XYZ file of C-alpha atoms in Angstrom:
722
model
C 8.201 -43.111 -136.772
C 5.832 -41.407 -134.168
C 1.908 -41.197 -134.174
C -0.149 -37.946 -136.549
C -3.583 -37.375 -136.321
C -4.058 -35.912 -140.011
C -5.216 -38.018 -142.510
C -2.740 -39.248 -145.389
C -4.521 -37.699 -148.377
C -6.552 -34.849 -149.083
C -10.248 -35.157 -147.454
C -12.820 -32.217 -147.425
C -11.374 -30.143 -144.039
C -8.654 -32.204 -143.441
C -4.993 -31.531 -144.449
C -2.076 -33.299 -145.610
C 0.926 -35.424 -143.953
C 3.974 -35.951 -145.869
C 4.170 -38.920 -148.443
C 7.687 -40.103 -150.189
C 8.345 -38.970 -153.159
C 6.765 -42.026 -155.453
C 9.985 -43.588 -156.660
C 11.060 -45.858 -159.781
C 8.946 -49.289 -159.354
C 10.914 -51.754 -157.075
C 11.028 -55.822 -157.403
C 8.047 -57.110 -155.528
C 10.912 -59.411 -153.580
C 12.883 -56.000 -152.817
C 9.281 -54.364 -151.463
C 8.336 -57.698 -149.413
C 11.335 -57.136 -147.859
C 11.928 -53.231 -147.355
C 8.498 -52.603 -146.544
C 7.144 -48.724 -146.468
C 10.815 -46.166 -146.849
C 9.522 -44.392 -144.205
C 10.126 -48.080 -141.879
C 13.029 -48.572 -140.255
C 14.749 -51.451 -142.040
C 14.902 -53.954 -139.610
C 10.694 -53.319 -139.040
C 9.524 -55.760 -142.520
C 12.350 -58.491 -142.075
C 11.002 -58.542 -137.937
C 6.398 -58.454 -139.866
C 8.202 -61.848 -142.379
C 9.613 -63.290 -138.842
C 6.847 -62.853 -136.915
C 4.141 -64.551 -139.590
C 6.577 -67.018 -139.886
C 7.077 -67.933 -136.641
C 3.028 -67.399 -136.140
C 2.736 -70.151 -139.026
C 5.313 -72.213 -137.983
C 4.023 -72.688 -134.150
C 0.340 -72.664 -135.111
C 1.144 -75.863 -138.115
C 3.206 -77.933 -135.158
C 1.333 -80.875 -134.149
C -1.499 -80.186 -136.410
C -2.332 -83.709 -137.286
C -2.803 -83.777 -133.961
C -6.543 -83.126 -133.987
C -7.569 -85.147 -136.612
C -10.617 -84.344 -137.817
C -11.424 -82.049 -134.736
C -15.054 -80.828 -134.731
C -16.381 -83.817 -136.520
C -19.717 -81.615 -137.134
C -17.875 -79.145 -139.298
C -15.196 -82.009 -140.955
C -17.835 -83.544 -142.340
C -19.995 -80.776 -143.963
C -16.802 -80.412 -145.560
C -16.535 -83.523 -146.451
C -19.816 -82.725 -148.043
C -18.700 -79.978 -149.333
C -15.916 -81.791 -151.390
C -18.145 -83.573 -152.792
C -20.996 -82.179 -153.642
C -21.333 -78.749 -154.772
C -24.986 -78.134 -154.033
C -24.205 -79.446 -150.235
C -21.191 -77.221 -150.516
C -23.377 -73.958 -151.697
C -26.083 -74.769 -148.352
C -23.446 -76.741 -145.926
C -25.368 -79.622 -145.561
C -23.721 -82.366 -143.198
C -24.116 -84.575 -146.049
C -23.606 -85.135 -148.985
C -27.200 -86.753 -149.410
C -28.196 -82.909 -148.712
C -30.839 -84.125 -145.778
C -30.049 -81.158 -143.616
C -26.935 -78.785 -142.822
C -24.978 -77.739 -140.146
C -26.729 -74.842 -137.362
C -24.606 -71.729 -139.016
C -24.431 -70.212 -142.299
C -21.496 -71.583 -144.228
C -18.942 -69.018 -145.414
C -16.607 -70.665 -142.607
C -17.059 -74.378 -144.446
C -15.693 -72.806 -147.889
C -12.015 -72.862 -148.205
C -11.581 -75.774 -145.655
C -13.998 -77.668 -148.319
C -11.789 -76.370 -151.657
C -9.225 -77.330 -150.134
C -10.089 -80.792 -149.255
C -11.136 -80.837 -153.165
C -7.329 -79.942 -154.025
C -5.569 -82.316 -151.371
C -8.469 -84.907 -150.014
C -9.514 -85.424 -147.011
C -7.124 -85.142 -144.061
C -6.695 -83.343 -141.274
C -4.217 -80.952 -142.663
C -6.291 -79.769 -145.668
C -9.121 -78.996 -143.247
C -6.831 -77.556 -140.394
C -4.466 -75.291 -142.957
C -6.651 -72.783 -144.231
C -7.397 -71.951 -140.045
C -3.878 -71.792 -139.806
C -3.793 -69.383 -142.714
C -6.620 -67.518 -140.738
C -4.637 -67.091 -138.149
C -1.546 -65.767 -139.732
C -3.359 -62.887 -141.862
C -5.339 -61.853 -138.938
C -2.274 -61.361 -136.987
C -0.803 -59.482 -140.009
C -4.214 -57.178 -140.397
C -3.466 -55.922 -136.948
C -0.318 -55.220 -136.531
C -0.996 -53.329 -140.367
C -3.611 -51.613 -138.831
C -1.610 -51.059 -135.787
C 1.716 -49.783 -137.732
C -0.260 -47.476 -139.348
C -1.236 -45.134 -136.989
C 1.433 -45.290 -134.656
C 4.635 -47.600 -134.781
C 6.290 -51.095 -136.556
C 7.208 -51.584 -132.790
C 3.416 -51.398 -131.248
C 2.521 -53.181 -134.617
C 4.559 -56.190 -133.358
C 3.643 -56.086 -129.677
C 0.117 -56.212 -130.730
C 0.994 -59.255 -133.537
C 2.812 -60.961 -130.866
C 0.283 -60.387 -128.424
C -2.581 -61.879 -130.414
C -0.256 -64.913 -131.514
C 0.334 -65.641 -127.857
C -2.848 -65.443 -126.665
C -3.479 -68.924 -125.393
C -7.494 -68.850 -127.286
C -6.245 -67.691 -130.234
C -3.653 -70.599 -131.018
C -6.491 -72.683 -130.024
C -8.928 -71.591 -132.598
C -6.668 -70.554 -135.551
C -5.547 -74.416 -135.153
C -8.892 -75.542 -135.516
C -12.680 -75.974 -137.594
C -15.135 -73.934 -135.833
C -16.893 -70.807 -137.849
C -14.363 -68.713 -135.349
C -11.116 -68.320 -137.211
C -13.051 -66.418 -139.870
C -15.187 -64.624 -138.048
C -12.194 -63.233 -135.737
C -10.462 -62.488 -139.358
C -13.029 -60.531 -140.921
C -13.873 -58.547 -137.849
C -10.431 -57.801 -137.440
C -9.984 -56.123 -141.363
C -13.310 -54.633 -140.431
C -11.619 -52.627 -138.016
C -9.222 -52.196 -140.216
C -11.186 -50.343 -143.267
C -13.098 -48.506 -140.615
C -9.744 -46.978 -139.444
C -8.939 -46.291 -143.265
C -12.258 -44.597 -143.710
C -12.051 -42.393 -140.854
C -7.739 -41.064 -142.858
C -9.377 -39.879 -145.468
C -12.770 -40.367 -145.844
C -12.707 -42.402 -148.819
C -16.128 -43.885 -149.483
C -15.011 -47.302 -150.275
C -13.309 -47.834 -147.246
C -16.200 -47.951 -145.823
C -17.774 -49.888 -148.114
C -15.675 -52.491 -148.140
C -15.767 -52.673 -144.387
C -19.452 -53.057 -144.870
C -18.285 -56.321 -147.381
C -16.162 -57.357 -145.122
C -19.065 -57.856 -141.718
C -21.124 -58.919 -144.549
C -19.241 -61.617 -145.410
C -18.670 -62.449 -140.958
C -22.040 -63.019 -140.816
C -21.945 -65.972 -143.225
C -19.264 -67.185 -140.864
C -21.460 -66.889 -137.363
C -24.592 -64.835 -138.114
C -25.474 -61.758 -135.566
C -21.998 -62.200 -133.590
C -20.893 -60.266 -136.757
C -22.693 -57.348 -135.470
C -21.443 -56.870 -131.751
C -19.345 -54.369 -133.255
C -21.150 -52.552 -135.358
C -23.322 -50.392 -132.983
C -19.076 -48.539 -132.249
C -18.314 -48.869 -135.871
C -20.912 -46.544 -136.752
C -20.539 -44.316 -134.022
C -17.040 -43.833 -134.217
C -17.637 -42.977 -137.648
C -20.301 -40.750 -137.566
C -19.103 -38.650 -135.149
C -14.917 -38.716 -136.430
C -14.928 -38.926 -139.775
C -13.515 -35.766 -141.740
C -16.188 -35.066 -143.871
C -19.498 -33.264 -143.888
C -22.434 -35.039 -141.546
C -24.609 -35.772 -144.844
C -22.192 -37.320 -146.601
C -21.160 -39.376 -143.258
C -24.596 -40.577 -143.220
C -24.643 -40.953 -146.964
C -21.208 -43.269 -146.242
C -22.441 -45.477 -143.407
C -26.010 -45.886 -145.788
C -23.734 -47.175 -148.423
C -21.913 -49.166 -146.272
C -24.890 -50.687 -144.750
C -26.474 -51.800 -148.020
C -22.386 -53.394 -148.591
C -23.486 -55.243 -145.575
C -26.558 -56.531 -146.678
C -25.461 -57.313 -150.029
C -22.680 -59.535 -149.114
C -24.534 -61.313 -146.003
C -27.739 -61.145 -147.456
C -27.418 -62.506 -150.931
C -26.690 -65.901 -149.367
C -29.610 -65.594 -146.881
C -32.061 -64.760 -149.949
C -31.252 -67.923 -151.852
C -32.246 -70.024 -149.261
C -34.764 -68.543 -148.623
C -36.715 -68.662 -151.840
C -35.255 -71.884 -153.016
C -38.239 -74.731 -152.315
C -37.657 -76.834 -148.759
C -38.472 -79.059 -150.683
C -35.351 -79.655 -152.907
C -32.983 -78.083 -150.853
C -31.790 -79.487 -147.071
C -33.374 -78.889 -144.092
C -31.811 -75.742 -142.096
C -30.450 -77.512 -138.861
C -30.750 -75.926 -135.310
C -34.079 -74.311 -136.503
C -37.492 -75.119 -135.592
C -39.519 -74.587 -138.927
C -37.038 -74.639 -141.032
C -35.934 -71.176 -142.135
C -32.963 -69.928 -141.931
C -34.384 -66.433 -140.670
C -35.918 -68.555 -138.303
C -32.419 -69.696 -137.043
C -30.244 -66.143 -137.491
C -32.792 -64.442 -134.736
C -33.067 -67.660 -132.405
C -31.492 -70.268 -131.845
C -28.178 -68.091 -133.175
C -29.726 -64.778 -132.352
C -31.478 -63.519 -129.306
C -31.763 -66.995 -127.858
C -28.101 -66.500 -127.201
C -28.726 -63.446 -124.979
C -31.698 -64.496 -123.047
C -31.253 -67.840 -122.677
C -34.499 -68.981 -124.468
C -33.090 -71.020 -127.375
C -35.755 -73.447 -128.862
C -33.817 -76.633 -129.993
C -31.236 -76.019 -127.082
C -29.612 -78.520 -125.057
C -30.378 -76.621 -121.831
C -31.186 -73.115 -120.518
C -28.920 -70.227 -119.985
C -26.778 -68.099 -117.435
C -29.970 -65.899 -116.053
C -28.838 -63.083 -113.903
C -25.705 -65.233 -112.218
C -25.616 -68.553 -113.121
C -26.614 -71.243 -115.092
C -25.906 -74.632 -116.863
C -23.048 -72.010 -119.266
C -21.648 -70.096 -116.709
C -21.871 -67.342 -114.189
C -22.696 -64.109 -115.982
C -21.423 -60.954 -114.888
C -19.423 -58.040 -115.351
C -15.929 -60.105 -113.600
C -17.071 -63.417 -116.192
C -14.098 -62.882 -118.602
C -11.765 -62.943 -115.700
C -12.948 -65.693 -114.167
C -11.725 -69.472 -114.102
C -13.469 -70.982 -117.154
C -12.629 -68.135 -118.534
C -9.055 -66.185 -117.379
C -7.019 -68.479 -118.646
C -8.003 -68.181 -122.731
C -8.080 -64.730 -123.157
C -8.090 -62.711 -119.735
C -3.815 -62.237 -119.741
C -3.273 -58.779 -120.881
C -6.889 -57.790 -120.560
C -6.666 -55.371 -117.202
C -3.518 -54.176 -119.153
C -5.473 -53.683 -122.432
C -8.629 -51.861 -120.344
C -5.889 -49.967 -118.879
C -3.931 -48.474 -121.518
C -7.261 -47.743 -123.903
C -8.198 -44.949 -120.737
C -4.937 -43.892 -120.871
C -4.700 -43.093 -125.245
C -8.643 -41.999 -124.515
C -7.068 -39.910 -122.173
C -3.651 -38.376 -124.414
C -5.776 -37.385 -127.366
C -9.164 -35.695 -125.108
C -8.111 -32.480 -126.425
C -7.092 -33.956 -130.101
C -9.945 -32.312 -132.944
C -13.142 -33.873 -133.850
C -10.786 -36.119 -136.830
C -8.662 -37.137 -134.979
C -7.791 -40.559 -136.579
C -5.181 -41.558 -133.119
C -8.068 -41.427 -130.860
C -10.780 -42.660 -133.344
C -8.115 -45.903 -133.277
C -8.483 -46.245 -129.895
C -11.850 -46.040 -130.211
C -12.375 -48.139 -133.018
C -10.804 -50.912 -131.686
C -11.880 -50.304 -127.979
C -14.708 -49.946 -129.120
C -14.878 -53.297 -130.285
C -13.043 -54.573 -127.643
C -15.925 -53.323 -124.395
C -19.116 -54.600 -126.395
C -17.937 -57.778 -127.184
C -17.139 -57.590 -123.889
C -19.982 -56.684 -122.542
C -22.047 -59.246 -124.002
C -19.981 -61.985 -123.747
C -20.535 -60.827 -120.246
C -24.144 -61.374 -119.697
C -25.215 -63.479 -122.612
C -27.500 -66.454 -120.702
C -27.914 -69.041 -123.881
C -25.135 -71.079 -124.373
C -21.384 -69.775 -124.532
C -18.445 -71.366 -124.809
C -14.529 -70.397 -123.624
C -13.656 -70.848 -127.309
C -16.038 -68.173 -128.414
C -14.014 -65.532 -126.134
C -11.091 -65.657 -129.852
C -13.181 -62.142 -131.203
C -12.035 -60.925 -128.626
C -8.492 -61.245 -129.568
C -7.734 -59.181 -131.638
C -9.402 -55.930 -131.025
C -6.923 -56.455 -127.148
C -4.291 -57.100 -129.251
C -4.196 -53.759 -131.399
C -5.670 -51.500 -127.879
C -2.310 -53.403 -125.829
C 0.273 -51.880 -128.901
C -1.647 -49.233 -129.541
C -1.915 -47.731 -125.999
C 2.157 -49.370 -125.529
C 2.878 -47.367 -128.019
C 1.674 -44.398 -127.734
C 2.569 -44.319 -123.912
C 6.454 -45.348 -125.079
C 6.761 -42.281 -127.098
C 5.963 -39.952 -124.237
C 8.033 -42.101 -121.776
C 9.462 -38.975 -120.596
C 6.806 -37.287 -119.163
C 6.134 -38.373 -115.800
C 2.437 -39.903 -115.738
C 3.084 -41.363 -118.804
C 5.709 -43.587 -117.699
C 3.823 -44.520 -113.898
C 0.649 -45.168 -116.190
C 3.076 -47.699 -118.793
C 4.369 -48.896 -115.585
C 0.722 -50.155 -113.969
C -0.447 -51.394 -117.122
C 3.205 -53.625 -116.864
C 2.328 -54.438 -112.684
C -1.608 -55.474 -113.872
C 0.362 -57.658 -116.533
C 2.224 -59.374 -114.066
C 0.263 -59.547 -110.924
C -2.857 -60.778 -113.490
C -0.516 -62.968 -114.867
C 0.165 -64.946 -111.232
C -3.172 -64.927 -110.042
C -3.825 -67.418 -113.459
C -1.271 -69.172 -113.131
C -1.546 -70.061 -109.863
C -5.255 -71.346 -110.716
C -3.434 -74.216 -112.180
C -0.254 -74.511 -109.516
C 1.328 -78.262 -110.880
C 2.006 -76.452 -114.247
C 5.353 -74.531 -114.096
C 4.847 -73.489 -110.726
C 8.047 -71.093 -111.131
C 6.640 -69.271 -113.895
C 4.529 -67.446 -112.140
C 6.945 -65.853 -109.841
C 9.209 -65.372 -112.773
C 6.095 -63.508 -114.078
C 5.643 -61.299 -110.889
C 9.530 -60.381 -109.790
C 10.237 -60.062 -113.290
C 7.242 -57.708 -114.097
C 6.978 -55.849 -110.977
C 10.495 -55.640 -111.759
C 10.838 -53.977 -115.231
C 7.524 -52.055 -114.246
C 9.660 -50.392 -111.732
C 12.699 -49.523 -114.662
C 9.658 -47.727 -116.472
C 8.374 -45.325 -114.170
C 12.415 -44.101 -114.895
C 11.792 -44.743 -118.171
C 12.456 -41.241 -118.662
C 15.367 -40.508 -117.168
C 17.523 -43.977 -118.655
C 19.313 -43.988 -121.278
C 17.466 -45.315 -124.232
C 19.858 -48.904 -124.614
C 18.861 -49.321 -120.812
C 15.094 -48.108 -120.974
C 14.739 -50.505 -124.533
C 16.339 -53.294 -122.058
C 13.990 -52.765 -119.730
C 10.720 -52.691 -121.932
C 12.198 -56.059 -123.407
C 12.315 -57.468 -119.303
C 8.239 -56.386 -119.096
C 7.257 -57.875 -121.897
C 8.722 -61.361 -121.801
C 7.427 -61.002 -118.246
C 3.724 -59.815 -119.943
C 3.703 -62.913 -122.365
C 5.332 -65.627 -120.735
C 2.062 -66.470 -118.731
C -0.277 -66.458 -122.209
C 2.872 -67.915 -124.279
C 3.127 -71.136 -122.156
C -0.651 -71.520 -122.387
C -0.141 -71.301 -125.990
C 2.289 -74.009 -126.370
C 1.152 -76.394 -124.043
C -1.827 -75.272 -127.211
C 0.125 -76.427 -129.620
C 1.740 -79.677 -128.166
C -1.876 -81.684 -127.868
C -4.701 -82.306 -130.384
C -8.182 -81.162 -129.902
C -11.281 -82.312 -130.602
C -14.710 -82.871 -130.084
C -17.336 -79.614 -130.084
C -15.973 -77.940 -126.816
C -11.945 -76.985 -126.731
C -10.442 -75.106 -124.402
C -6.900 -73.964 -124.400
C -3.741 -74.167 -122.236
C -2.942 -77.727 -120.013
C -5.176 -79.692 -118.882
C -7.740 -77.763 -116.165
C -6.728 -75.198 -116.665
C -10.286 -73.766 -117.647
C -12.441 -75.773 -115.418
C -16.006 -74.892 -115.558
C -16.033 -74.261 -111.262
C -17.083 -70.969 -111.109
C -16.206 -68.397 -109.444
C -14.554 -70.282 -106.705
C -10.741 -69.748 -108.636
C -9.419 -72.367 -109.288
C -10.267 -76.193 -111.075
C -13.514 -77.043 -109.548
C -13.870 -74.222 -107.187
C -16.830 -74.273 -104.693
C -20.197 -74.885 -105.825
C -20.246 -78.018 -107.875
C -17.593 -79.270 -111.042
C -17.256 -78.497 -114.493
C -15.957 -81.029 -116.558
C -13.838 -80.191 -119.238
C -16.424 -80.239 -122.041
C -17.881 -77.712 -120.257
C -21.511 -78.819 -119.359
C -22.508 -79.268 -116.011
C -21.356 -81.309 -113.386
C -22.231 -82.603 -110.001
C -20.300 -82.142 -106.654
C -16.574 -81.925 -107.551
C -14.527 -82.404 -110.661
C -13.924 -85.758 -112.239
C -11.014 -86.035 -114.220
C -11.221 -89.903 -114.495
C -15.085 -90.297 -115.942
C -15.986 -92.774 -116.661
C -19.373 -94.601 -115.818
C -21.005 -92.628 -112.841
C -18.720 -90.218 -113.312
C -19.236 -86.932 -114.886
C -16.897 -87.917 -117.792
C -19.521 -86.273 -120.464
C -20.281 -83.232 -118.315
C -24.046 -84.554 -117.465
C -24.988 -85.964 -114.017
C -24.186 -89.620 -114.203
C -21.726 -89.400 -116.624
C -22.664 -89.894 -120.050
C -25.899 -88.246 -121.988
C -29.279 -88.476 -121.553
C -29.984 -91.968 -123.107
C -27.009 -92.599 -124.045
C -23.268 -94.001 -122.625
C -21.518 -93.476 -119.587
C -18.602 -91.291 -119.691
C -15.430 -92.471 -120.502
C -11.524 -92.070 -119.128
C -10.204 -89.556 -120.020
C -6.848 -89.861 -118.404
C -6.331 -93.049 -120.673
C -9.016 -93.859 -123.036
C -8.566 -96.624 -124.652
C -7.914 -97.159 -128.087
C -10.870 -98.798 -130.178
C -11.161 -99.862 -134.072
C -11.997 -97.271 -136.521
C -9.961 -94.921 -138.792
C -8.627 -90.607 -138.994
C -7.067 -88.953 -141.341
C -3.206 -89.717 -141.391
C -4.132 -93.905 -140.726
C -4.333 -92.899 -136.861
C -6.091 -95.253 -134.924
C -8.967 -93.194 -132.354
C -9.119 -93.692 -128.622
C -12.252 -93.229 -126.733
C -11.219 -89.953 -126.313
C -11.251 -89.514 -130.487
C -8.006 -88.659 -129.898
C -5.304 -89.805 -133.128
C -2.974 -92.185 -132.376
C -4.212 -93.227 -128.739
C -3.036 -89.824 -127.132
C -5.127 -87.642 -124.562
C -7.452 -84.534 -125.475
C -9.095 -83.087 -122.396
C -12.009 -82.596 -125.136
C -12.750 -86.408 -123.878
C -14.596 -88.692 -126.099
C -17.741 -91.455 -126.352
C -16.361 -94.324 -127.514
C -17.982 -96.835 -129.488
C -21.833 -94.888 -129.507
C -21.100 -91.100 -130.540
C -22.619 -88.781 -128.274
C -24.022 -85.124 -128.176
C -20.204 -83.264 -128.035
C -18.179 -86.005 -129.607
C -17.755 -88.684 -132.150
C -18.167 -92.069 -131.919
C -15.281 -94.665 -132.777
C -15.976 -96.705 -135.767
C -15.120 -100.404 -135.720
C -13.285 -101.599 -138.903
C -16.058 -103.699 -139.344
C -18.537 -101.587 -139.177
C -17.088 -99.604 -141.850
C -16.446 -102.113 -144.248
C -20.322 -103.272 -143.483
C -21.771 -99.803 -144.086
C -19.353 -99.391 -147.296
C -20.994 -102.475 -149.240
C -23.075 -101.305 -151.818
C -22.463 -97.777 -150.669
C -23.351 -96.875 -154.127
C -27.057 -97.936 -154.226
C -27.800 -95.558 -151.551
C -28.051 -91.812 -151.066
C -27.426 -92.264 -147.499
C -25.596 -95.963 -146.571
C -26.942 -95.008 -143.536
C -29.153 -92.853 -140.491
C -28.518 -91.984 -137.199
C -29.933 -89.318 -134.635
C -27.563 -86.724 -133.725
C -24.897 -85.459 -136.147
C -21.544 -85.980 -134.047
C -22.338 -89.894 -134.157
C -23.052 -89.341 -137.982
C -20.163 -87.660 -139.038
C -18.354 -90.385 -137.433
C -19.415 -92.395 -139.543
C -19.711 -89.824 -142.510
C -16.150 -90.179 -142.311
C -14.808 -92.922 -141.722
C -16.610 -94.502 -144.934
C -16.543 -91.353 -147.550
C -20.228 -91.885 -147.727
C -23.241 -89.989 -146.957
C -24.966 -90.818 -143.963
C -28.026 -88.574 -142.871
C -28.081 -86.990 -139.352
C -31.626 -87.294 -137.934
C -32.552 -84.556 -135.777
C -29.411 -82.117 -136.449
C -27.134 -81.592 -133.468
C -28.870 -82.609 -131.331
C -31.400 -84.658 -132.431
C -34.382 -82.356 -131.777
C -34.977 -80.667 -134.843
C -38.434 -81.944 -136.449
C -36.119 -83.532 -139.562
C -36.614 -85.515 -140.875
C -39.793 -86.494 -139.966
C -41.276 -89.968 -139.404
C -43.286 -90.440 -142.765
C -40.774 -88.299 -144.429
C -38.291 -90.812 -142.888
C -40.716 -93.788 -144.083
C -40.495 -93.169 -147.846
C -36.720 -92.715 -148.060
C -37.174 -96.663 -147.033
C -39.690 -97.468 -149.210
C -37.594 -95.557 -151.830
C -34.823 -97.609 -150.601
C -32.587 -94.534 -150.211
C -31.282 -95.544 -147.058
C -29.569 -99.154 -145.932
C -29.001 -98.726 -142.998
C -29.778 -97.252 -138.941
C -27.425 -96.106 -136.438
C -28.620 -97.066 -133.317
C -27.445 -95.270 -129.877
C -25.962 -91.420 -130.932
C -27.072 -87.605 -130.109
C -29.546 -87.378 -126.995
C -30.669 -91.089 -127.188
C -33.397 -89.546 -128.663
C -33.533 -85.994 -128.703
C -34.029 -84.007 -125.757
C -37.466 -84.416 -126.503
C -37.689 -87.570 -124.977
C -40.028 -90.229 -126.454
C -42.098 -87.737 -128.340
C -39.311 -86.325 -130.321
C -39.073 -87.173 -133.813
C -35.843 -89.031 -133.797
C -37.533 -90.722 -130.760
C -40.895 -91.710 -133.357
C -38.322 -93.299 -135.838
C -35.919 -94.829 -133.307
C -38.965 -96.810 -132.323
C -40.593 -97.413 -135.511
C -37.009 -98.724 -136.746
C -36.476 -100.681 -133.902
C -39.977 -102.889 -134.000
C -39.756 -102.410 -137.732
C -36.566 -103.613 -138.898
C -34.139 -106.909 -138.525
C -30.507 -106.225 -135.599
C -27.394 -106.616 -136.658
C -24.171 -106.404 -134.788
C -20.897 -105.725 -135.439
C -18.032 -105.474 -132.925
C -19.619 -102.631 -130.437
C -21.615 -101.483 -133.098
C -25.062 -102.130 -133.509
C -27.175 -101.204 -137.154
C -30.714 -101.973 -138.585
C -31.077 -103.332 -141.761
C -33.835 -100.776 -143.198
C -33.713 -103.858 -146.494
C -35.075 -106.258 -144.475
C -38.222 -106.233 -141.884
C -37.808 -107.987 -138.612
C -40.721 -111.054 -139.591
C -38.728 -111.757 -143.116
């Protein structure tokens, strides 16, 4: 199938393209296997194979991650038992406080847990399905305007992007966000084909629901989408603006209905909005999760931003996506995609205004560039896994550009440009693999040599026989994808737990600045992505960098634990596995580490069996069987017992909820049984004057201490002087 610019149906000012005549209805299975009549017979089976392979790859060893991010898993557990917690995204079924995001990403997982029970697969399998669906959307978008081969290349690039393999097997909101943003781009291109309002309205709806997954990050690509449609749509200018207004209304309705309900709901009868300082979702949206992410001024955050060229969350700048922190996650084919994007725009520069081929490059390429620039310069909280948002755009641009140049390979400049894009992939793949010299040392040479040889062949692709040209292209594709494929396989072969996770082999994404390798000059960074001091300390341990803060561990918390050989602790994880100090079921190892005993800011706690039994006694008599400072600590106990545990201060322990007076009333009313000592930030970032610290001090001076194994509790039904 060759590319074309005319829309598939008639629109004002547009022509029609050839469409096959409608034949008699075909059985569903036959249509599923055969696909479009104009496609070659192998196209649909190849797509189904790609989707099945992606599904199997992402499902492999899925249960090894246990509850993955306990913060969100606890909210899923709460939503599976309480519809009120489901609606608000509460951390607990008692509805004390919500997660610091809107709840849309939690809903599929909570429904799955309602159906299949609380276990790792029930939580993470919906994320895998979102990954497979995203691959299908990207394939459909690229194949529609280019060719099945281009679509397959795009889908394969996405499936084998390491950060995609990580986040489509993890329970953070990013999986749903990536799916919905891909759908939005696809729908905008559909609207550009025929000028139909419905496609643009559906695109606005997709962005609105993406807002309910991860707030303002969903809006990053809106300027690009709106400008491209306003300029390129095949309808009169007045109608274009009317359609954009309709899409905006759809966005506001689909994303705003939940916000309106939450803001209008009496605060006294709903959970506190986690991450805000004044119990307001709008404050959370535009502050902690909004402008604060850009300028680093995040009230209630765990630290400052990157400033002009560096800080707690990594150095900012145009090359951030390529440095040692981020490069191995997403950037394998980023230089290639940029070359192909430029080539696609050059090829279509003389096309008419309504060229859908050019508009496709502008939609997907504009989304890629906009998101990349924002990520490169945002000074607030930034984690490596955020870059999964780039993966669908990068994959689509790569597939479109490669497909377009391949069709024009008989033109010398196109063949040379295609070869140059492959050289960029091979050279950059060599650099990324060289940053982990002990990881498959032979692979970087295979990537470099194979890529260069294939690139040389592509220069003469127009003169080769079709079979030889295809063989050369296949070698080049294998060389380009070998590096990210290896990192992806390393990713799926190990479990990932905690709040901050990275893809690839151990040590592949050190927060080491621009030193070019793990723990580069300028001071090491830990696997959690938090700042350390001096050299990288992979062993953690007391006094080390195990949890990313100077001295190892968190302020007021416990010292870092050995991340290479975590000691198994008692407690429960899905499927009966036992977590070790790193929170990895079955005593395995994860790079993300864990706290053991008392939970920390980024990782959950190990819950001794004796402590679990203590909390489960008379649990039905209380709204919350316990309260703990910080969400991760509370989440661990909630997941272990299946009972509601109040997270004082929310994720960081810095939210002013509940107040001391509110907590005293809960205790007086007999609604909380125990207080779990430690956890969070040891009283919150606010120090001794914070709400969490005041509650902790009051409890310790008033109630009886109960020690169970390594865990310390305070019985809130027994005064210390009783």
